[in-house]
GROMACS .gro file of C-alpha atoms in nm:
model
  222
    1UNK     CA    1  -7.349  -5.852   7.691
    2UNK     CA    2  -7.030  -6.050   7.699
    3UNK     CA    3  -6.705  -5.943   7.862
    4UNK     CA    4  -6.427  -5.809   7.646
    5UNK     CA    5  -6.051  -5.774   7.668
    6UNK     CA    6  -5.794  -5.659   7.415
    7UNK     CA    7  -5.769  -6.005   7.254
    8UNK     CA    8  -6.143  -6.051   7.213
    9UNK     CA    9  -6.175  -5.699   7.073
   10UNK     CA   10  -5.905  -5.779   6.819
   11UNK     CA   11  -6.086  -6.099   6.718
   12UNK     CA   12  -6.409  -5.902   6.686
   13UNK     CA   13  -6.231  -5.646   6.466
   14UNK     CA   14  -6.120  -5.921   6.229
   15UNK     CA   15  -6.466  -6.082   6.242
   16UNK     CA   16  -6.626  -5.747   6.156
   17UNK     CA   17  -6.400  -5.713   5.853
   18UNK     CA   18  -6.507  -6.057   5.730
   19UNK     CA   19  -6.869  -5.973   5.805
   20UNK     CA   20  -6.848  -5.650   5.606
   21UNK     CA   21  -6.687  -5.833   5.315
   22UNK     CA   22  -6.947  -6.111   5.322
   23UNK     CA   23  -7.241  -5.870   5.319
   24UNK     CA   24  -7.063  -5.597   5.123
   25UNK     CA   25  -7.348  -5.437   4.922
   26UNK     CA   26  -7.585  -5.433   5.219
   27UNK     CA   27  -7.321  -5.293   5.452
   28UNK     CA   28  -7.228  -5.021   5.202
   29UNK     CA   29  -7.597  -4.930   5.175
   30UNK     CA   30  -7.620  -4.919   5.554
   31UNK     CA   31  -7.315  -4.692   5.572
   32UNK     CA   32  -7.458  -4.452   5.313
   33UNK     CA   33  -7.797  -4.438   5.487
   34UNK     CA   34  -7.628  -4.369   5.821
   35UNK     CA   35  -7.413  -4.095   5.665
   36UNK     CA   36  -7.710  -3.921   5.502
   37UNK     CA   37  -7.930  -3.953   5.811
   38UNK     CA   38  -7.651  -3.818   6.034
   39UNK     CA   39  -7.593  -3.498   5.836
   40UNK     CA   40  -7.823  -3.288   6.059
   41UNK     CA   41  -7.597  -3.399   6.352
   42UNK     CA   42  -7.889  -3.416   6.597
   43UNK     CA   43  -7.991  -3.739   6.424
   44UNK     CA   44  -7.657  -3.917   6.479
   45UNK     CA   45  -7.798  -4.104   6.778
   46UNK     CA   46  -8.108  -4.248   6.607
   47UNK     CA   47  -7.904  -4.326   6.294
   48UNK     CA   48  -7.649  -4.516   6.500
   49UNK     CA   49  -7.921  -4.701   6.691
   50UNK     CA   50  -8.079  -4.804   6.362
   51UNK     CA   51  -7.743  -4.924   6.229
   52UNK     CA   52  -7.691  -5.145   6.536
   53UNK     CA   53  -8.041  -5.291   6.500
   54UNK     CA   54  -7.982  -5.358   6.129
   55UNK     CA   55  -7.649  -5.533   6.189
   56UNK     CA   56  -7.794  -5.741   6.473
   57UNK     CA   57  -8.078  -5.858   6.249
   58UNK     CA   58  -7.837  -5.931   5.964
   59UNK     CA   59  -7.623  -6.148   6.191
   60UNK     CA   60  -7.925  -6.348   6.305
   61UNK     CA   61  -8.134  -6.379   5.990
   62UNK     CA   62  -7.892  -6.305   5.701
   63UNK     CA   63  -8.116  -6.011   5.603
   64UNK     CA   64  -8.206  -5.664   5.726
   65UNK     CA   65  -8.524  -5.684   5.930
   66UNK     CA   66  -8.683  -5.351   5.842
   67UNK     CA   67  -8.974  -5.399   6.081
   68UNK     CA   68  -8.733  -5.459   6.367
   69UNK     CA   69  -8.529  -5.150   6.285
   70UNK     CA   70  -8.839  -4.933   6.254
   71UNK     CA   71  -8.975  -5.072   6.581
   72UNK     CA   72  -8.652  -4.995   6.765
   73UNK     CA   73  -8.642  -4.640   6.627
   74UNK     CA   74  -9.005  -4.575   6.716
   75UNK     CA   75  -8.944  -4.696   7.068
   76UNK     CA   76  -8.606  -4.537   7.139
   77UNK     CA   77  -8.530  -4.289   6.860
   78UNK     CA   78  -8.599  -3.977   7.069
   79UNK     CA   79  -8.403  -4.117   7.365
   80UNK     CA   80  -8.110  -4.195   7.133
   81UNK     CA   81  -8.112  -3.837   7.005
   82UNK     CA   82  -8.108  -3.697   7.359
   83UNK     CA   83  -7.842  -3.938   7.483
   84UNK     CA   84  -7.611  -3.868   7.189
   85UNK     CA   85  -7.631  -3.499   7.270
   86UNK     CA   86  -7.470  -3.548   7.613
   87UNK     CA   87  -7.111  -3.616   7.496
   88UNK     CA   88  -7.148  -3.343   7.232
   89UNK     CA   89  -7.248  -3.085   7.495
   90UNK     CA   90  -6.962  -3.194   7.721
   91UNK     CA   91  -6.716  -3.166   7.430
   92UNK     CA   92  -6.838  -2.813   7.354
   93UNK     CA   93  -6.801  -2.720   7.721
   94UNK     CA   94  -6.446  -2.857   7.717
   95UNK     CA   95  -6.358  -2.646   7.412
   96UNK     CA   96  -6.505  -2.333   7.571
   97UNK     CA   97  -6.303  -2.386   7.889
   98UNK     CA   98  -5.992  -2.447   7.677
   99UNK     CA   99  -6.044  -2.118   7.492
  100UNK     CA  100  -6.086  -1.939   7.823
  101UNK     CA  101  -5.768  -2.103   7.948
  102UNK     CA  102  -5.564  -1.983   7.648
  103UNK     CA  103  -5.707  -1.633   7.691
  104UNK     CA  104  -5.640  -1.627   8.064
  105UNK     CA  105  -5.429  -1.925   8.185
  106UNK     CA  106  -5.558  -2.079   8.504
  107UNK     CA  107  -5.513  -2.422   8.661
  108UNK     CA  108  -5.884  -2.427   8.746
  109UNK     CA  109  -5.985  -2.369   8.383
  110UNK     CA  110  -5.739  -2.634   8.265
  111UNK     CA  111  -5.883  -2.889   8.507
  112UNK     CA  112  -6.237  -2.806   8.395
  113UNK     CA  113  -6.141  -2.840   8.028
  114UNK     CA  114  -5.964  -3.173   8.075
  115UNK     CA  115  -6.237  -3.303   8.305
  116UNK     CA  116  -6.509  -3.210   8.055
  117UNK     CA  117  -6.317  -3.377   7.772
  118UNK     CA  118  -6.276  -3.695   7.977
  119UNK     CA  119  -6.646  -3.693   8.068
  120UNK     CA  120  -6.737  -3.650   7.699
  121UNK     CA  121  -6.516  -3.942   7.594
  122UNK     CA  122  -6.642  -4.166   7.875
  123UNK     CA  123  -7.005  -4.085   7.803
  124UNK     CA  124  -6.959  -4.154   7.432
  125UNK     CA  125  -6.804  -4.488   7.519
  126UNK     CA  126  -7.089  -4.579   7.754
  127UNK     CA  127  -7.337  -4.507   7.474
  128UNK     CA  128  -7.198  -4.794   7.264
  129UNK     CA  129  -7.320  -5.077   7.491
  130UNK     CA  130  -7.627  -4.870   7.578
  131UNK     CA  131  -7.733  -4.838   7.214
  132UNK     CA  132  -7.654  -5.203   7.144
  133UNK     CA  133  -7.879  -5.294   7.436
  134UNK     CA  134  -8.158  -5.074   7.301
  135UNK     CA  135  -8.111  -5.218   6.952
  136UNK     CA  136  -8.159  -5.571   7.080
  137UNK     CA  137  -8.483  -5.511   7.268
  138UNK     CA  138  -8.373  -5.366   7.599
  139UNK     CA  139  -8.559  -5.083   7.772
  140UNK     CA  140  -8.398  -4.745   7.829
  141UNK     CA  141  -8.321  -4.764   8.201
  142UNK     CA  142  -8.176  -5.116   8.198
  143UNK     CA  143  -7.971  -5.045   7.884
  144UNK     CA  144  -7.816  -4.731   8.034
  145UNK     CA  145  -7.730  -4.917   8.353
  146UNK     CA  146  -7.587  -5.206   8.152
  147UNK     CA  147  -7.381  -4.958   7.950
  148UNK     CA  148  -7.220  -4.814   8.263
  149UNK     CA  149  -7.166  -5.159   8.416
  150UNK     CA  150  -7.007  -5.301   8.100
  151UNK     CA  151  -6.774  -5.004   8.054
  152UNK     CA  152  -6.664  -5.017   8.418
  153UNK     CA  153  -6.617  -5.395   8.424
  154UNK     CA  154  -6.436  -5.408   8.089
  155UNK     CA  155  -6.216  -5.100   8.105
  156UNK     CA  156  -5.935  -5.245   7.892
  157UNK     CA  157  -6.173  -5.385   7.634
  158UNK     CA  158  -6.369  -5.059   7.623
  159UNK     CA  159  -6.057  -4.849   7.567
  160UNK     CA  160  -5.934  -5.092   7.302
  161UNK     CA  161  -6.272  -5.074   7.129
  162UNK     CA  162  -6.258  -4.694   7.134
  163UNK     CA  163  -5.903  -4.685   6.995
  164UNK     CA  164  -5.986  -4.932   6.717
  165UNK     CA  165  -6.294  -4.728   6.625
  166UNK     CA  166  -6.090  -4.409   6.610
  167UNK     CA  167  -5.834  -4.580   6.385
  168UNK     CA  168  -6.112  -4.701   6.154
  169UNK     CA  169  -6.258  -4.349   6.152
  170UNK     CA  170  -5.925  -4.190   6.060
  171UNK     CA  171  -5.844  -4.445   5.790
  172UNK     CA  172  -6.191  -4.414   5.635
  173UNK     CA  173  -6.168  -4.035   5.661
  174UNK     CA  174  -5.834  -4.028   5.478
  175UNK     CA  175  -5.994  -4.227   5.195
  176UNK     CA  176  -6.262  -3.953   5.163
  177UNK     CA  177  -6.550  -4.119   4.977
  178UNK     CA  178  -6.480  -4.445   5.160
  179UNK     CA  179  -6.595  -4.280   5.482
  180UNK     CA  180  -6.954  -4.258   5.359
  181UNK     CA  181  -6.937  -4.606   5.207
  182UNK     CA  182  -6.759  -4.801   5.478
  183UNK     CA  183  -6.720  -4.645   5.820
  184UNK     CA  184  -7.067  -4.667   5.974
  185UNK     CA  185  -7.135  -5.020   5.856
  186UNK     CA  186  -6.799  -5.147   5.973
  187UNK     CA  187  -6.816  -4.965   6.308
  188UNK     CA  188  -7.165  -5.098   6.378
  189UNK     CA  189  -7.059  -5.453   6.289
  190UNK     CA  190  -6.746  -5.419   6.503
  191UNK     CA  191  -6.932  -5.294   6.810
  192UNK     CA  192  -7.204  -5.557   6.779
  193UNK     CA  193  -6.943  -5.834   6.743
  194UNK     CA  194  -6.761  -5.710   7.054
  195UNK     CA  195  -7.068  -5.683   7.274
  196UNK     CA  196  -7.303  -5.962   7.170
  197UNK     CA  197  -7.261  -6.334   7.181
  198UNK     CA  198  -7.241  -6.473   6.827
  199UNK     CA  199  -7.554  -6.636   6.683
  200UNK     CA  200  -7.551  -7.015   6.669
  201UNK     CA  201  -7.426  -7.033   6.310
  202UNK     CA  202  -7.118  -6.825   6.407
  203UNK     CA  203  -7.034  -6.987   6.740
  204UNK     CA  204  -6.840  -7.280   6.592
  205UNK     CA  205  -6.618  -7.043   6.395
  206UNK     CA  206  -6.547  -6.828   6.698
  207UNK     CA  207  -6.468  -7.133   6.912
  208UNK     CA  208  -6.221  -7.255   6.650
  209UNK     CA  209  -6.052  -6.915   6.647
  210UNK     CA  210  -6.023  -6.919   7.027
  211UNK     CA  211  -5.872  -7.267   7.019
  212UNK     CA  212  -5.615  -7.168   6.757
  213UNK     CA  213  -5.531  -6.851   6.946
  214UNK     CA  214  -5.479  -7.049   7.267
  215UNK     CA  215  -5.263  -7.301   7.083
  216UNK     CA  216  -5.048  -7.025   6.936
  217UNK     CA  217  -5.010  -6.869   7.278
  218UNK     CA  218  -4.907  -7.204   7.429
  219UNK     CA  219  -4.649  -7.262   7.156
  220UNK     CA  220  -4.517  -6.912   7.204
  221UNK     CA  221  -4.482  -6.968   7.579
  222UNK     CA  222  -4.287  -7.287   7.520
   0.00000   0.00000   0.00000
């Protein structure tokens, strides 16, 4: 996985928008499938893992590799379901402590509520690189370790990624039907673009963007 800062996350956000536009019908289909598969809630993890695998294959081969997606889900689907339950449980614990705090104010309860909320958010963020690693052929242990390492080593980029994802979630949610049609596909493309090196046919474009960005920064400094 490549390193990320706020600038590279921004470039990946723009690249994901172009990617979604270029493969519009397929990405809309992916979003709808993710939405339907995620309705039971306990299947959010496997659905997200499958979306990452589908986007990764689309970037590399210009088509959804169904066999690859099915293979990834067979290998890691159960693990994805269990892992995705961790931040959910922590969030529920945070809410319960918060309710207890409002019923009987206590600094200890407040600390527990805030700490649980932070742990839930951090764990959810770690799952992004973890799932991308699983979707691209990694095993469970190495992907989890890589997820923690990437999040710790790229704190600014990770927070920026989280904030951009939340903004996309809110915008898509406000547009109601657009949430089911757009959010999952765009979020998966965005996360994959942030974390993975571009395939060969995209590298030239990304290098050009980096050159132009550097040139703009130099002109601005002068």
